[in-house]
Short mmCIF file of C-alpha atoms in Angstrom, two decimals:
data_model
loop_
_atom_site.label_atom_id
_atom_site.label_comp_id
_atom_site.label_asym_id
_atom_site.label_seq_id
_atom_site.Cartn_x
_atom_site.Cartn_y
_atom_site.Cartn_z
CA UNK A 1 50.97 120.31 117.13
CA UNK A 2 47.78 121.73 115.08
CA UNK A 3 47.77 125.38 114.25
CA UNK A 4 44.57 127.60 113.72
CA UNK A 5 44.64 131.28 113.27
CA UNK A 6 41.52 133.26 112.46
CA UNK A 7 39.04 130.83 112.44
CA UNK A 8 35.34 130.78 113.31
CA UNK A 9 33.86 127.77 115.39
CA UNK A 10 30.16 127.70 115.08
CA UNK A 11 27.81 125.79 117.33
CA UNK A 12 29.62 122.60 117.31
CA UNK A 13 29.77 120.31 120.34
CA UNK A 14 33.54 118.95 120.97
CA UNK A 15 31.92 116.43 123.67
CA UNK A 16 31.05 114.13 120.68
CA UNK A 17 33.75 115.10 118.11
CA UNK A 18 36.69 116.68 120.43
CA UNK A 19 38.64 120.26 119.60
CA UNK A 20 41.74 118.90 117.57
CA UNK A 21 44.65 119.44 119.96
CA UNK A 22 46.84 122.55 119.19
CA UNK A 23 47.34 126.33 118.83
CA UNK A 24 44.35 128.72 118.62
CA UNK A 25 45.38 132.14 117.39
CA UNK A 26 42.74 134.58 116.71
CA UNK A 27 39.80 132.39 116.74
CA UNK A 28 35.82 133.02 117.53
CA UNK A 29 33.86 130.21 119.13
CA UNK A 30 30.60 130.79 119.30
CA UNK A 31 27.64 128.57 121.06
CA UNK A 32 29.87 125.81 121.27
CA UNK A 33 29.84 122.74 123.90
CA UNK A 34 33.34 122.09 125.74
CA UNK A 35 31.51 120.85 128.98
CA UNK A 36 33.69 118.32 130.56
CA UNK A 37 36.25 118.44 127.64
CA UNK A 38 39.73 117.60 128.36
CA UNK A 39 41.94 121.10 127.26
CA UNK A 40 44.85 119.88 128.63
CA UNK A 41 47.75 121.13 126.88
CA UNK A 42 45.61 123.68 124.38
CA UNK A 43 46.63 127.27 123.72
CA UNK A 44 44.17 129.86 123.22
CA UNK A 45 45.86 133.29 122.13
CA UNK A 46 43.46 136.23 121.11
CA UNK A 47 40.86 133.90 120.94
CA UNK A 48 36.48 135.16 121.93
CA UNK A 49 34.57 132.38 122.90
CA UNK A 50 31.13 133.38 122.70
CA UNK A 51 28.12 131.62 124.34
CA UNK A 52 29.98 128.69 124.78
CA UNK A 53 29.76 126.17 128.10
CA UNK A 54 32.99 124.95 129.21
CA UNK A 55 31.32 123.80 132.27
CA UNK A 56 34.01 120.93 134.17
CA UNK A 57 36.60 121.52 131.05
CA UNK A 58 39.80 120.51 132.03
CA UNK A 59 42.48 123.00 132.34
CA UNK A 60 45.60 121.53 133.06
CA UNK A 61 48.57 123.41 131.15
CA UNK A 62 45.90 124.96 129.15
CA UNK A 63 47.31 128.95 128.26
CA UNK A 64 44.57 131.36 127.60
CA UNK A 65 46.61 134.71 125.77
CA UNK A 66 44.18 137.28 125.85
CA UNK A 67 41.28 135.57 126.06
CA UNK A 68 37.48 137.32 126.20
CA UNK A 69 34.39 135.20 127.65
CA UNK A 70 31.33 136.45 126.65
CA UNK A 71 28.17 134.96 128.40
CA UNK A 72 30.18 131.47 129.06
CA UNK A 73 28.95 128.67 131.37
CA UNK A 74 32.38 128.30 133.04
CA UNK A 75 31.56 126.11 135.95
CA UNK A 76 33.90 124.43 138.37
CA UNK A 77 36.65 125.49 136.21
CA UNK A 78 40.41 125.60 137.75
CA UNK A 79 41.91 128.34 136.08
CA UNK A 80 44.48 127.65 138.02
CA UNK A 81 46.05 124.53 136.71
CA UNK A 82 46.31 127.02 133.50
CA UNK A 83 49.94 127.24 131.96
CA UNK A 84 50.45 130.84 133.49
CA UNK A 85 52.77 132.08 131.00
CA UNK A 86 50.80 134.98 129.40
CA UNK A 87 48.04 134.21 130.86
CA UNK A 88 45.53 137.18 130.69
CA UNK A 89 41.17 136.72 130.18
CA UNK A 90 38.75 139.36 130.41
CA UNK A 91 34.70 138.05 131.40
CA UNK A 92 31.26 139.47 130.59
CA UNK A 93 28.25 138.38 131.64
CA UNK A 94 29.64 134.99 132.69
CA UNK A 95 28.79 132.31 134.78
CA UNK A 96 31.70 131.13 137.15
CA UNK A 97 30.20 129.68 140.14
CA UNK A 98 32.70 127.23 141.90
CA UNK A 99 35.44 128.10 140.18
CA UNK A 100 39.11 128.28 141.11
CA UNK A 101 41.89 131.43 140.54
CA UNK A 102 44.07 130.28 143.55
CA UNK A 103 47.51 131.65 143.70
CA UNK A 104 47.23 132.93 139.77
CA UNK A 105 48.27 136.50 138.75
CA UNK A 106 45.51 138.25 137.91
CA UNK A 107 46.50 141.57 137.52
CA UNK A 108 43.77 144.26 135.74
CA UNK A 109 41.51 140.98 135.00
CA UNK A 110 37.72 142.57 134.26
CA UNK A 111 35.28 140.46 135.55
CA UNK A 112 31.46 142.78 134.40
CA UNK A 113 27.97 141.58 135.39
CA UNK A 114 29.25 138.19 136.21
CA UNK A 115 28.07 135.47 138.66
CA UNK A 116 31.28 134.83 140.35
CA UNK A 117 29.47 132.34 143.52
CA UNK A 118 31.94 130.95 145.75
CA UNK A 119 34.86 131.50 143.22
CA UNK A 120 38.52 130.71 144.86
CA UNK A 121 40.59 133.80 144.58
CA UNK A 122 42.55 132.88 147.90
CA UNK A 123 46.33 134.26 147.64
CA UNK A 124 45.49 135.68 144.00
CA UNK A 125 47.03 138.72 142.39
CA UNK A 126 43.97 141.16 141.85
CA UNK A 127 46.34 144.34 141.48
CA UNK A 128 43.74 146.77 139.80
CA UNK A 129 41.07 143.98 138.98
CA UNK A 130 37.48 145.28 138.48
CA UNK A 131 34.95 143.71 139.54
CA UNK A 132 31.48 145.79 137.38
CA UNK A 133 28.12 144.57 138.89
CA UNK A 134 29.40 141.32 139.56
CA UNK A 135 27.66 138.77 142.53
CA UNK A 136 30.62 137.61 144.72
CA UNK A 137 28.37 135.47 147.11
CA UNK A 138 30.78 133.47 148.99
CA UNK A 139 33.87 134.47 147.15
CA UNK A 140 36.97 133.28 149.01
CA UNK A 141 39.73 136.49 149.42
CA UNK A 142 42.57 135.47 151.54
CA UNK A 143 46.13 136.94 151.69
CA UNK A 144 44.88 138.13 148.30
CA UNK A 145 45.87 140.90 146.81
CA UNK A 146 42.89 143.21 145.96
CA UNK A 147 45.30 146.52 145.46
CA UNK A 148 43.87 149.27 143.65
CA UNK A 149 40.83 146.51 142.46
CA UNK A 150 37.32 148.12 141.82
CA UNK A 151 34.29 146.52 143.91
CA UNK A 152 32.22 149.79 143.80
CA UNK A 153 29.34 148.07 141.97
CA UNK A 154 30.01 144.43 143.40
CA UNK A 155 27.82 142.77 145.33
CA UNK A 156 27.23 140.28 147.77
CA UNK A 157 31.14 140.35 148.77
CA UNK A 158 32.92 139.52 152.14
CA UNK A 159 36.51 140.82 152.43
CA UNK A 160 38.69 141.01 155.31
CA UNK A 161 40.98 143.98 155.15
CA UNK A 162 43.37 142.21 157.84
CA UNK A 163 44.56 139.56 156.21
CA UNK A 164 44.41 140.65 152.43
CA UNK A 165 46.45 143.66 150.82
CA UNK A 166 43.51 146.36 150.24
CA UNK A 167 45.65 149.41 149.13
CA UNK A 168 43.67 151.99 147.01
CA UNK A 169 40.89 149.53 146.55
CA UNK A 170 37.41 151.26 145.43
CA UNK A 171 34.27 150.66 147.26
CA UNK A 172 31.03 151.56 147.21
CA UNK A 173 29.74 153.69 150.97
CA UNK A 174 26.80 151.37 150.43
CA UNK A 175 28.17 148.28 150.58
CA UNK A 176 30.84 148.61 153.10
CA UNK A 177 29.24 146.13 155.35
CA UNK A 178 31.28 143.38 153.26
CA UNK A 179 34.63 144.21 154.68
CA UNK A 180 32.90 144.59 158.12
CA UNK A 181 31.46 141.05 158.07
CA UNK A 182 34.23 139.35 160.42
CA UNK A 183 33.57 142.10 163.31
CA UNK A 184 29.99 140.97 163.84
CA UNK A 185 28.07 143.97 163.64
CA UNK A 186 24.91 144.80 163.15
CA UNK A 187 24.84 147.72 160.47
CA UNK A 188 21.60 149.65 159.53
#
């Protein structure tokens, strides 16, 4: 397998020439196209992408070792079929609509000023997750665990506290109405 450490991956669109299959240690990518690209089998450790679009990208065994998106396209993506060994991302003003986390550890993930639109996070470790001015419209949370996790600037989230673990979790007074969704009510 291909080795790479420290290297800088400027602009270049891998659906016409693909990413050379192999180890990524410590390298930027920056504007680049993976949209639809098949990852399977890729390791990404300490790695930024930056600006990139992954939209579709196929994840299967794919590790991601301290990985940082910063203002990604990451649409449709299942995280989930990641290799889990490691596995540990932080995301910034990313775009992760339709996206799947189901059943994956999670634990102090940062997800801040993301669009995070009917994202699967059903029976997902979110022990101490934040989630900083993120949109969770239509988020799926069930039996997930959302212990200690910070929603206080969240929006757009529906939670139900009776079938997910909510210990210590941080909300907002203002936007309490998305944990009371289930009940009903009419809150003014």
């Amino acid at each position: 397998m291909n080795y790479y450490d420290d290297q800088s991956f400027n602009s270049q669109d891998f659906t016409q020439v693909p990413l050379p299959k192999g180890e990524y240690d410590s390298c930027t990518f920056t504007g680049c196209n993976f949209s639809e690209c098949d990852l399977t089998g890729f390791t990404f450790a300490d790695c930024t992408f930056d600006g990139c679009n992954l939209t579709m990208a196929n994840l299967s065994k794919t590790a991601f070792k301290d990985v940082h998106f910063d203002e990604c396209k990451l649409l449709g993506l299942h995280f989930d079929n990641c290799n889990t060994f490691l596995l540990h991302m932080t995301f910034q003003d990313c775009q992760l609509n339709l996206s799947s986390f189901y059943r994956l550890n999670l634990k102090k993930t940062t997800w801040t000023r993301c669009s995070l639109h009917e994202v699967d996070f059903a029976e997902a470790d979110l022990t101490g997750a934040t989630f900083d001015d993120s949109d969770l419209s239509g988020a799926i949370f069930d039996r997930s665990i959302l212990e200690k996790c910070d929603f206080r600037s969240a929006q757009h989230f529906q939670i139900n506290p009776e079938i997910n673990r909510m210990k210590k979790a941080r909300f907002s007074a203002s936007d309490l109405a998305g944990l009371l969704t289930q009940y009903d009510l009419k809150i003014d």
